C-alpha cells in the first residue's frame, strides 16, 4: 500500500496528539492507512475509561474535602484562642486571558527571535517540560513544590531571586495533581490520541472550573472520569444526564442553591430559583444561542431541575458528595417547556426534559457545528456540518457514529491544516515527540497556566475558546517560543532535531521548514524552530 505522508500528518495532528518519538513508528503506521490508524482507538471503547489506583469516586473525594475543611476550621479556632496566626494553604490557580489577535507562523521571524535569546544559558531555572522515561509511572503526586511557575520564563530571568519555602500540599492540591497526572500520562502513551482528544473536546464543552472553590478543584478530575469518559463513544443524551446530575456541575452552576418558589424549602427560606444551570444547559450544552428557546423556557427548566443537588457533609439526604434529589426543594406541579408539558414526577421530570432537549433539532445542529469547528476549521465546510447533523439526528445522538462520520468525510482530510494547537495539545504533543512519560504534572500545569489554558479552569461556563484568533495572539506565540527555547536548551544536546522532523512530518515537511532547521545555528535553535514550525503547531 502506498504511503501518504500528508494524510499521515492530518491523522496525527488533526485527530491526535502528534507522533511519539523513539521507536513508536506512528508516522509510518499513519501513512500506511491514515483513516484506519485514527479509527483503531474507536474499536476499544473501554480504552477511554481512566481507572488508575489511587483515584477515588466523587463521593469519596467529597468526604475528604469535608473532613479537611473541618480540620482547617478547628485549627483556626484553636489558633484564635491562642492568638497564633492560622492559614489555609490552598492557593488560587492563576488563569491568563489571552487577547484574540492573529499572528503568522513565520519560521524566519521565529529564527531571528531565537537568535536573540541565549537559549543555552546555564542558569535557566525552568525545568524540562517532561520528565524521565517511566515504564510504570507513579500515580502519586509529589508532597511539595510550586507548580504554577514551573515553566515561566521569568524564573529563568531571575535565577538568584529569593523564593519562599515550599508549603506542603493539602489533600485538595494532591488530588488535583494526581488526577492531572493520570490524564497527562494517558495522553502521552496513547497510539494516536484520538479518543483523548475527544475527551478533551467534550470536557471543555461540558466544562466546570476548578477555580470555583475547593469542591470544584477536588472534583474536576473525577467529573471528567465519571461523566465524560464513559459516554465519549456512547449517546449524547446519556452524557448530558450524567453531566447535569454530577455534583461538580451542580456545584459549579449553583443548582444546590436553587429552590422552587412554592416548594416546602422555598417557602421556609429567603432563597429562590437559580437559573444558572438551566440557562447553560440550553445555551452552551444543547440548543445553542438562537436554538428556539425563550427566557420562559429557561425559567421552566430551572423549576424542573429544582431539588437536583448533592448530599452535604452531614449526609442527611444521602452519602456525602453524591447526587441526590431533594423533594422538599422541588417546585411542585407540571411545567411547560419548548411546547411540551412535563408532569411533576420527581427527578424523572427533569430527566425526561433533558432527554427531549438532547433530541431537539437545534441540539443536533449546535453539536455538529461545534464538533466540525474543533477538528476541521474555524469555518467548517457546510456540507460536512450538514452530514454530521443528520448523523446525530438519525442515530439518536450516537457519538461514536458522529465521530466515525467525521473521520469518513473527505472534507476532514482535504481541509488544510490551519487551526493552531491549543496550549494543552501543544504541550502534550511536545512531550510525546520527546518520548517521555511524565511522572510529575507540575511542569505541564505550570506551562498551561503560563500559556492561558489552566487545566480544568476556564474563566467561564463557555469553556476555553476554540479558534485561531484566541491562541495565535502575539503574546501567546511569544510565550510558546519562550517555552520551546527553554525546553530546547535542556534536551537538544541529546537528540538531532532533523531526525525528529522525520518523525513529525517526514516528506510532508515543507522545504522552508526543512531548510530553516538545517541552517539553524545550533541544535537548541533547531529544536525550538521545529516546535514552532507549522508542521508541529498546526492541525
PDB file of C-alpha atoms in Angstrom, residues 90-345:
ATOM      1  CA  UNK A  90      -4.957  26.403  49.245  1.00  0.00           C
ATOM      2  CA  UNK A  91      -3.548  28.864  46.672  1.00  0.00           C
ATOM      3  CA  UNK A  92      -5.623  30.040  43.763  1.00  0.00           C
ATOM      4  CA  UNK A  93      -4.502  28.891  40.359  1.00  0.00           C
ATOM      5  CA  UNK A  94      -3.869  31.878  38.063  1.00  0.00           C
ATOM      6  CA  UNK A  95      -5.609  31.980  34.717  1.00  0.00           C
ATOM      7  CA  UNK A  96      -4.284  34.020  31.826  1.00  0.00           C
ATOM      8  CA  UNK A  97      -6.687  35.749  29.472  1.00  0.00           C
ATOM      9  CA  UNK A  98      -5.154  35.982  26.005  1.00  0.00           C
ATOM     10  CA  UNK A  99      -6.495  38.626  23.650  1.00  0.00           C
ATOM     11  CA  UNK A 100      -7.852  37.464  20.314  1.00  0.00           C
ATOM     12  CA  UNK A 101      -5.301  38.575  17.707  1.00  0.00           C
ATOM     13  CA  UNK A 102      -3.643  36.782  14.814  1.00  0.00           C
ATOM     14  CA  UNK A 103      -0.009  36.192  14.015  1.00  0.00           C
ATOM     15  CA  UNK A 104       1.748  34.468  11.117  1.00  0.00           C
ATOM     16  CA  UNK A 105       3.855  31.420  11.958  1.00  0.00           C
ATOM     17  CA  UNK A 106       6.925  32.522  10.011  1.00  0.00           C
ATOM     18  CA  UNK A 107       9.967  30.368  10.759  1.00  0.00           C
ATOM     19  CA  UNK A 108      12.276  33.106   9.517  1.00  0.00           C
ATOM     20  CA  UNK A 109      10.957  35.604  12.039  1.00  0.00           C
ATOM     21  CA  UNK A 110      10.965  32.970  14.760  1.00  0.00           C
ATOM     22  CA  UNK A 111      14.577  32.119  13.987  1.00  0.00           C
ATOM     23  CA  UNK A 112      15.509  35.774  14.469  1.00  0.00           C
ATOM     24  CA  UNK A 113      13.701  35.820  17.807  1.00  0.00           C
ATOM     25  CA  UNK A 114      15.502  32.697  18.961  1.00  0.00           C
ATOM     26  CA  UNK A 115      18.860  34.020  17.823  1.00  0.00           C
ATOM     27  CA  UNK A 116      18.378  36.974  20.126  1.00  0.00           C
ATOM     28  CA  UNK A 117      17.990  34.691  23.112  1.00  0.00           C
ATOM     29  CA  UNK A 118      20.777  32.967  24.978  1.00  0.00           C
ATOM     30  CA  UNK A 119      18.906  29.699  24.980  1.00  0.00           C
ATOM     31  CA  UNK A 120      21.949  27.765  26.095  1.00  0.00           C
ATOM     32  CA  UNK A 121      22.310  29.745  29.308  1.00  0.00           C
ATOM     33  CA  UNK A 122      23.256  27.520  32.199  1.00  0.00           C
ATOM     34  CA  UNK A 123      21.225  29.434  34.726  1.00  0.00           C
ATOM     35  CA  UNK A 124      17.829  28.519  33.305  1.00  0.00           C
ATOM     36  CA  UNK A 125      15.654  27.781  36.287  1.00  0.00           C
ATOM     37  CA  UNK A 126      12.813  26.387  34.266  1.00  0.00           C
ATOM     38  CA  UNK A 127      12.600  22.624  34.305  1.00  0.00           C
ATOM     39  CA  UNK A 128      12.195  20.275  31.365  1.00  0.00           C
ATOM     40  CA  UNK A 129       8.553  20.089  30.226  1.00  0.00           C
ATOM     41  CA  UNK A 130       8.676  16.346  30.572  1.00  0.00           C
ATOM     42  CA  UNK A 131      10.456  14.087  32.982  1.00  0.00           C
ATOM     43  CA  UNK A 132      12.366  10.852  32.805  1.00  0.00           C
ATOM     44  CA  UNK A 133      11.136   7.806  30.973  1.00  0.00           C
ATOM     45  CA  UNK A 134       8.988   5.552  33.096  1.00  0.00           C
ATOM     46  CA  UNK A 135       7.629   2.173  32.169  1.00  0.00           C
ATOM     47  CA  UNK A 136       5.432   2.157  35.240  1.00  0.00           C
ATOM     48  CA  UNK A 137       4.831   5.834  36.048  1.00  0.00           C
ATOM     49  CA  UNK A 138       3.973   6.642  39.630  1.00  0.00           C
ATOM     50  CA  UNK A 139       0.486   7.946  40.193  1.00  0.00           C
ATOM     51  CA  UNK A 140       1.154   9.702  43.469  1.00  0.00           C
ATOM     52  CA  UNK A 141       1.690  13.459  43.226  1.00  0.00           C
ATOM     53  CA  UNK A 142       4.724  14.959  44.981  1.00  0.00           C
ATOM     54  CA  UNK A 143       4.155  16.121  48.505  1.00  0.00           C
ATOM     55  CA  UNK A 144       5.530  19.595  47.925  1.00  0.00           C
ATOM     56  CA  UNK A 145       6.723  22.010  45.277  1.00  0.00           C
ATOM     57  CA  UNK A 146       5.424  25.024  43.419  1.00  0.00           C
ATOM     58  CA  UNK A 147       3.707  24.015  40.176  1.00  0.00           C
ATOM     59  CA  UNK A 148       2.244  27.272  38.918  1.00  0.00           C
ATOM     60  CA  UNK A 149       5.503  28.804  37.683  1.00  0.00           C
ATOM     61  CA  UNK A 150       7.402  25.702  36.641  1.00  0.00           C
ATOM     62  CA  UNK A 151       7.785  26.840  33.063  1.00  0.00           C
ATOM     63  CA  UNK A 152       7.563  30.608  33.425  1.00  0.00           C
ATOM     64  CA  UNK A 153      10.368  32.459  31.618  1.00  0.00           C
ATOM     65  CA  UNK A 154      10.547  34.960  34.456  1.00  0.00           C
ATOM     66  CA  UNK A 155      12.136  32.226  36.579  1.00  0.00           C
ATOM     67  CA  UNK A 156      14.986  31.977  34.108  1.00  0.00           C
ATOM     68  CA  UNK A 157      15.396  35.730  34.076  1.00  0.00           C
ATOM     69  CA  UNK A 158      15.723  35.855  37.858  1.00  0.00           C
ATOM     70  CA  UNK A 159      17.734  32.747  38.816  1.00  0.00           C
ATOM     71  CA  UNK A 160      19.005  34.282  42.039  1.00  0.00           C
ATOM     72  CA  UNK A 161      15.688  35.645  43.250  1.00  0.00           C
ATOM     73  CA  UNK A 162      14.830  34.540  46.759  1.00  0.00           C
ATOM     74  CA  UNK A 163      11.935  32.114  46.861  1.00  0.00           C
ATOM     75  CA  UNK A 164       9.721  31.368  49.822  1.00  0.00           C
ATOM     76  CA  UNK A 165       9.940  27.821  51.163  1.00  0.00           C
ATOM     77  CA  UNK A 166       7.540  25.412  49.528  1.00  0.00           C
ATOM     78  CA  UNK A 167       4.437  24.638  51.549  1.00  0.00           C
ATOM     79  CA  UNK A 168       3.196  21.059  51.919  1.00  0.00           C
ATOM     80  CA  UNK A 169       0.316  20.293  49.575  1.00  0.00           C
ATOM     81  CA  UNK A 170      -3.080  19.773  51.128  1.00  0.00           C
ATOM     82  CA  UNK A 171      -5.447  16.945  50.168  1.00  0.00           C
ATOM     83  CA  UNK A 172      -7.168  19.082  47.524  1.00  0.00           C
ATOM     84  CA  UNK A 173      -3.926  20.011  45.779  1.00  0.00           C
ATOM     85  CA  UNK A 174      -2.631  16.443  45.936  1.00  0.00           C
ATOM     86  CA  UNK A 175      -5.842  15.109  44.421  1.00  0.00           C
ATOM     87  CA  UNK A 176      -5.885  17.711  41.647  1.00  0.00           C
ATOM     88  CA  UNK A 177      -2.295  16.867  40.726  1.00  0.00           C
ATOM     89  CA  UNK A 178      -2.884  13.112  40.824  1.00  0.00           C
ATOM     90  CA  UNK A 179      -5.912  13.438  38.525  1.00  0.00           C
ATOM     91  CA  UNK A 180      -3.952  15.722  36.193  1.00  0.00           C
ATOM     92  CA  UNK A 181      -1.032  13.292  36.091  1.00  0.00           C
ATOM     93  CA  UNK A 182      -3.298  10.381  35.164  1.00  0.00           C
ATOM     94  CA  UNK A 183      -4.800  12.390  32.303  1.00  0.00           C
ATOM     95  CA  UNK A 184      -1.397  13.534  31.035  1.00  0.00           C
ATOM     96  CA  UNK A 185       0.087  10.054  31.174  1.00  0.00           C
ATOM     97  CA  UNK A 186      -2.811   8.622  29.197  1.00  0.00           C
ATOM     98  CA  UNK A 187      -2.331  11.296  26.522  1.00  0.00           C
ATOM     99  CA  UNK A 188       1.415  10.622  26.427  1.00  0.00           C
ATOM    100  CA  UNK A 189       1.145   6.881  25.807  1.00  0.00           C
ATOM    101  CA  UNK A 190      -1.909   6.751  23.505  1.00  0.00           C
ATOM    102  CA  UNK A 191      -1.233   5.453  19.999  1.00  0.00           C
ATOM    103  CA  UNK A 192      -2.928   8.244  18.070  1.00  0.00           C
ATOM    104  CA  UNK A 193      -4.556  10.097  20.928  1.00  0.00           C
ATOM    105  CA  UNK A 194      -7.888  10.456  19.113  1.00  0.00           C
ATOM    106  CA  UNK A 195     -10.056   9.286  21.995  1.00  0.00           C
ATOM    107  CA  UNK A 196      -8.114  11.524  24.388  1.00  0.00           C
ATOM    108  CA  UNK A 197      -8.768  14.423  22.021  1.00  0.00           C
ATOM    109  CA  UNK A 198     -12.467  13.513  22.155  1.00  0.00           C
ATOM    110  CA  UNK A 199     -12.343  13.507  25.958  1.00  0.00           C
ATOM    111  CA  UNK A 200     -10.732  16.948  25.951  1.00  0.00           C
ATOM    112  CA  UNK A 201     -13.342  18.265  23.499  1.00  0.00           C
ATOM    113  CA  UNK A 202     -16.358  17.034  25.464  1.00  0.00           C
ATOM    114  CA  UNK A 203     -14.798  18.001  28.791  1.00  0.00           C
ATOM    115  CA  UNK A 204     -14.424  21.556  27.510  1.00  0.00           C
ATOM    116  CA  UNK A 205     -17.937  21.520  26.040  1.00  0.00           C
ATOM    117  CA  UNK A 206     -19.405  20.487  29.401  1.00  0.00           C
ATOM    118  CA  UNK A 207     -16.838  22.394  31.397  1.00  0.00           C
ATOM    119  CA  UNK A 208     -16.648  23.228  35.048  1.00  0.00           C
ATOM    120  CA  UNK A 209     -13.908  25.379  36.595  1.00  0.00           C
ATOM    121  CA  UNK A 210     -11.601  24.167  39.325  1.00  0.00           C
ATOM    122  CA  UNK A 211     -11.296  27.802  40.386  1.00  0.00           C
ATOM    123  CA  UNK A 212     -14.896  27.783  41.636  1.00  0.00           C
ATOM    124  CA  UNK A 213     -13.803  26.514  45.036  1.00  0.00           C
ATOM    125  CA  UNK A 214     -12.346  23.615  46.945  1.00  0.00           C
ATOM    126  CA  UNK A 215     -15.049  21.143  45.936  1.00  0.00           C
ATOM    127  CA  UNK A 216     -14.669  22.050  42.255  1.00  0.00           C
ATOM    128  CA  UNK A 217     -10.904  21.618  42.350  1.00  0.00           C
ATOM    129  CA  UNK A 218     -11.250  18.305  44.179  1.00  0.00           C
ATOM    130  CA  UNK A 219     -13.922  17.048  41.766  1.00  0.00           C
ATOM    131  CA  UNK A 220     -12.525  18.317  38.438  1.00  0.00           C
ATOM    132  CA  UNK A 221     -10.788  15.062  37.566  1.00  0.00           C
ATOM    133  CA  UNK A 222     -13.482  12.706  38.830  1.00  0.00           C
ATOM    134  CA  UNK A 223     -16.114  14.715  36.942  1.00  0.00           C
ATOM    135  CA  UNK A 224     -14.295  14.010  33.701  1.00  0.00           C
ATOM    136  CA  UNK A 225     -13.728  10.353  34.590  1.00  0.00           C
ATOM    137  CA  UNK A 226     -17.331   9.709  35.631  1.00  0.00           C
ATOM    138  CA  UNK A 227     -19.500  11.989  33.485  1.00  0.00           C
ATOM    139  CA  UNK A 228     -17.475  12.405  30.267  1.00  0.00           C
ATOM    140  CA  UNK A 229     -15.255   9.391  29.568  1.00  0.00           C
ATOM    141  CA  UNK A 230     -17.904   6.632  29.827  1.00  0.00           C
ATOM    142  CA  UNK A 231     -20.042   8.364  27.174  1.00  0.00           C
ATOM    143  CA  UNK A 232     -17.493   9.725  24.677  1.00  0.00           C
ATOM    144  CA  UNK A 233     -18.363   6.839  22.334  1.00  0.00           C
ATOM    145  CA  UNK A 234     -21.879   6.420  23.698  1.00  0.00           C
ATOM    146  CA  UNK A 235     -25.054   8.500  23.478  1.00  0.00           C
ATOM    147  CA  UNK A 236     -25.139  12.254  23.870  1.00  0.00           C
ATOM    148  CA  UNK A 237     -28.311  12.030  25.954  1.00  0.00           C
ATOM    149  CA  UNK A 238     -26.581   9.747  28.455  1.00  0.00           C
ATOM    150  CA  UNK A 239     -23.616  12.104  28.719  1.00  0.00           C
ATOM    151  CA  UNK A 240     -25.965  15.066  29.163  1.00  0.00           C
ATOM    152  CA  UNK A 241     -27.769  13.371  32.046  1.00  0.00           C
ATOM    153  CA  UNK A 242     -24.507  12.266  33.684  1.00  0.00           C
ATOM    154  CA  UNK A 243     -23.071  15.766  33.417  1.00  0.00           C
ATOM    155  CA  UNK A 244     -26.086  17.692  34.714  1.00  0.00           C
ATOM    156  CA  UNK A 245     -26.556  15.325  37.664  1.00  0.00           C
ATOM    157  CA  UNK A 246     -22.886  15.298  38.625  1.00  0.00           C
ATOM    158  CA  UNK A 247     -22.121  17.081  41.914  1.00  0.00           C
ATOM    159  CA  UNK A 248     -19.289  19.021  40.235  1.00  0.00           C
ATOM    160  CA  UNK A 249     -21.644  20.604  37.684  1.00  0.00           C
ATOM    161  CA  UNK A 250     -24.360  21.218  40.269  1.00  0.00           C
ATOM    162  CA  UNK A 251     -21.790  22.973  42.471  1.00  0.00           C
ATOM    163  CA  UNK A 252     -20.204  24.905  39.600  1.00  0.00           C
ATOM    164  CA  UNK A 253     -23.520  26.380  38.453  1.00  0.00           C
ATOM    165  CA  UNK A 254     -25.060  26.714  41.922  1.00  0.00           C
ATOM    166  CA  UNK A 255     -28.021  24.402  41.457  1.00  0.00           C
ATOM    167  CA  UNK A 256     -27.740  23.234  45.063  1.00  0.00           C
ATOM    168  CA  UNK A 257     -28.866  26.761  45.957  1.00  0.00           C
ATOM    169  CA  UNK A 258     -31.925  26.694  43.690  1.00  0.00           C
ATOM    170  CA  UNK A 259     -35.265  26.314  45.468  1.00  0.00           C
ATOM    171  CA  UNK A 260     -38.684  26.033  43.902  1.00  0.00           C
ATOM    172  CA  UNK A 261     -40.609  29.161  44.950  1.00  0.00           C
ATOM    173  CA  UNK A 262     -43.595  27.038  46.001  1.00  0.00           C
ATOM    174  CA  UNK A 263     -41.604  24.153  47.442  1.00  0.00           C
ATOM    175  CA  UNK A 264     -41.513  23.493  51.161  1.00  0.00           C
ATOM    176  CA  UNK A 265     -37.914  24.725  51.390  1.00  0.00           C
ATOM    177  CA  UNK A 266     -38.652  27.731  49.180  1.00  0.00           C
ATOM    178  CA  UNK A 267     -41.462  28.856  51.444  1.00  0.00           C
ATOM    179  CA  UNK A 268     -39.356  28.455  54.576  1.00  0.00           C
ATOM    180  CA  UNK A 269     -36.255  30.238  53.289  1.00  0.00           C
ATOM    181  CA  UNK A 270     -35.492  33.545  51.615  1.00  0.00           C
ATOM    182  CA  UNK A 271     -33.612  31.939  48.701  1.00  0.00           C
ATOM    183  CA  UNK A 272     -35.455  31.215  45.487  1.00  0.00           C
ATOM    184  CA  UNK A 273     -34.881  29.949  41.957  1.00  0.00           C
ATOM    185  CA  UNK A 274     -31.376  29.919  40.496  1.00  0.00           C
ATOM    186  CA  UNK A 275     -31.370  29.730  36.692  1.00  0.00           C
ATOM    187  CA  UNK A 276     -27.629  29.286  36.100  1.00  0.00           C
ATOM    188  CA  UNK A 277     -27.660  25.584  35.293  1.00  0.00           C
ATOM    189  CA  UNK A 278     -30.858  25.710  33.252  1.00  0.00           C
ATOM    190  CA  UNK A 279     -29.550  28.604  31.145  1.00  0.00           C
ATOM    191  CA  UNK A 280     -26.213  26.943  30.407  1.00  0.00           C
ATOM    192  CA  UNK A 281     -27.873  23.616  29.596  1.00  0.00           C
ATOM    193  CA  UNK A 282     -29.808  25.346  26.832  1.00  0.00           C
ATOM    194  CA  UNK A 283     -27.299  27.953  25.671  1.00  0.00           C
ATOM    195  CA  UNK A 284     -23.999  26.096  25.964  1.00  0.00           C
ATOM    196  CA  UNK A 285     -24.697  22.377  26.329  1.00  0.00           C
ATOM    197  CA  UNK A 286     -27.508  21.643  23.875  1.00  0.00           C
ATOM    198  CA  UNK A 287     -29.638  24.061  21.823  1.00  0.00           C
ATOM    199  CA  UNK A 288     -27.177  26.926  21.464  1.00  0.00           C
ATOM    200  CA  UNK A 289     -27.864  30.632  21.110  1.00  0.00           C
ATOM    201  CA  UNK A 290     -30.792  31.109  18.739  1.00  0.00           C
ATOM    202  CA  UNK A 291     -31.812  27.490  19.237  1.00  0.00           C
ATOM    203  CA  UNK A 292     -35.517  28.252  19.580  1.00  0.00           C
ATOM    204  CA  UNK A 293     -35.903  28.660  23.324  1.00  0.00           C
ATOM    205  CA  UNK A 294     -37.093  31.661  25.311  1.00  0.00           C
ATOM    206  CA  UNK A 295     -36.490  33.095  28.753  1.00  0.00           C
ATOM    207  CA  UNK A 296     -39.719  31.425  29.853  1.00  0.00           C
ATOM    208  CA  UNK A 297     -38.208  28.090  28.808  1.00  0.00           C
ATOM    209  CA  UNK A 298     -35.095  28.809  30.873  1.00  0.00           C
ATOM    210  CA  UNK A 299     -37.249  29.559  33.913  1.00  0.00           C
ATOM    211  CA  UNK A 300     -39.356  26.434  33.361  1.00  0.00           C
ATOM    212  CA  UNK A 301     -36.285  24.206  33.087  1.00  0.00           C
ATOM    213  CA  UNK A 302     -34.860  25.815  36.224  1.00  0.00           C
ATOM    214  CA  UNK A 303     -38.072  24.894  38.053  1.00  0.00           C
ATOM    215  CA  UNK A 304     -37.989  21.361  36.649  1.00  0.00           C
ATOM    216  CA  UNK A 305     -34.486  20.684  37.988  1.00  0.00           C
ATOM    217  CA  UNK A 306     -35.008  22.223  41.426  1.00  0.00           C
ATOM    218  CA  UNK A 307     -34.099  19.620  44.000  1.00  0.00           C
ATOM    219  CA  UNK A 308     -31.160  18.343  41.925  1.00  0.00           C
ATOM    220  CA  UNK A 309     -28.330  18.677  44.410  1.00  0.00           C
ATOM    221  CA  UNK A 310     -25.638  16.729  46.243  1.00  0.00           C
ATOM    222  CA  UNK A 311     -25.527  15.484  49.814  1.00  0.00           C
ATOM    223  CA  UNK A 312     -23.561  17.697  52.177  1.00  0.00           C
ATOM    224  CA  UNK A 313     -21.135  16.894  54.958  1.00  0.00           C
ATOM    225  CA  UNK A 314     -23.882  15.783  57.346  1.00  0.00           C
ATOM    226  CA  UNK A 315     -25.202  13.182  54.906  1.00  0.00           C
ATOM    227  CA  UNK A 316     -28.835  13.906  55.755  1.00  0.00           C
ATOM    228  CA  UNK A 317     -30.003  13.330  52.169  1.00  0.00           C
ATOM    229  CA  UNK A 318     -27.560  10.589  51.208  1.00  0.00           C
ATOM    230  CA  UNK A 319     -23.885   9.708  51.029  1.00  0.00           C
ATOM    231  CA  UNK A 320     -21.914  12.966  51.372  1.00  0.00           C
ATOM    232  CA  UNK A 321     -20.757  14.161  47.958  1.00  0.00           C
ATOM    233  CA  UNK A 322     -23.269  12.110  45.947  1.00  0.00           C
ATOM    234  CA  UNK A 323     -26.108  13.261  43.684  1.00  0.00           C
ATOM    235  CA  UNK A 324     -29.472  13.353  45.426  1.00  0.00           C
ATOM    236  CA  UNK A 325     -32.958  14.588  44.641  1.00  0.00           C
ATOM    237  CA  UNK A 326     -34.336  16.802  47.396  1.00  0.00           C
ATOM    238  CA  UNK A 327     -38.121  16.664  47.057  1.00  0.00           C
ATOM    239  CA  UNK A 328     -38.517  19.451  49.627  1.00  0.00           C
ATOM    240  CA  UNK A 329     -36.701  21.873  47.297  1.00  0.00           C
ATOM    241  CA  UNK A 330     -38.503  20.796  44.110  1.00  0.00           C
ATOM    242  CA  UNK A 331     -41.069  23.101  42.523  1.00  0.00           C
ATOM    243  CA  UNK A 332     -44.424  21.271  42.560  1.00  0.00           C
ATOM    244  CA  UNK A 333     -46.769  20.947  39.605  1.00  0.00           C
ATOM    245  CA  UNK A 334     -46.426  20.427  35.840  1.00  0.00           C
ATOM    246  CA  UNK A 335     -44.093  22.694  33.847  1.00  0.00           C
ATOM    247  CA  UNK A 336     -44.289  23.830  30.178  1.00  0.00           C
ATOM    248  CA  UNK A 337     -41.044  23.608  28.209  1.00  0.00           C
ATOM    249  CA  UNK A 338     -40.402  24.023  24.466  1.00  0.00           C
ATOM    250  CA  UNK A 339     -44.016  23.344  23.588  1.00  0.00           C
ATOM    251  CA  UNK A 340     -44.458  20.318  25.834  1.00  0.00           C
ATOM    252  CA  UNK A 341     -45.708  19.861  29.383  1.00  0.00           C
ATOM    253  CA  UNK A 342     -43.775  17.794  31.908  1.00  0.00           C
ATOM    254  CA  UNK A 343     -45.700  16.328  34.823  1.00  0.00           C
ATOM    255  CA  UNK A 344     -44.278  16.517  38.302  1.00  0.00           C
ATOM    256  CA  UNK A 345     -42.916  13.028  38.867  1.00  0.00           C
TER     257      UNK A 345
END
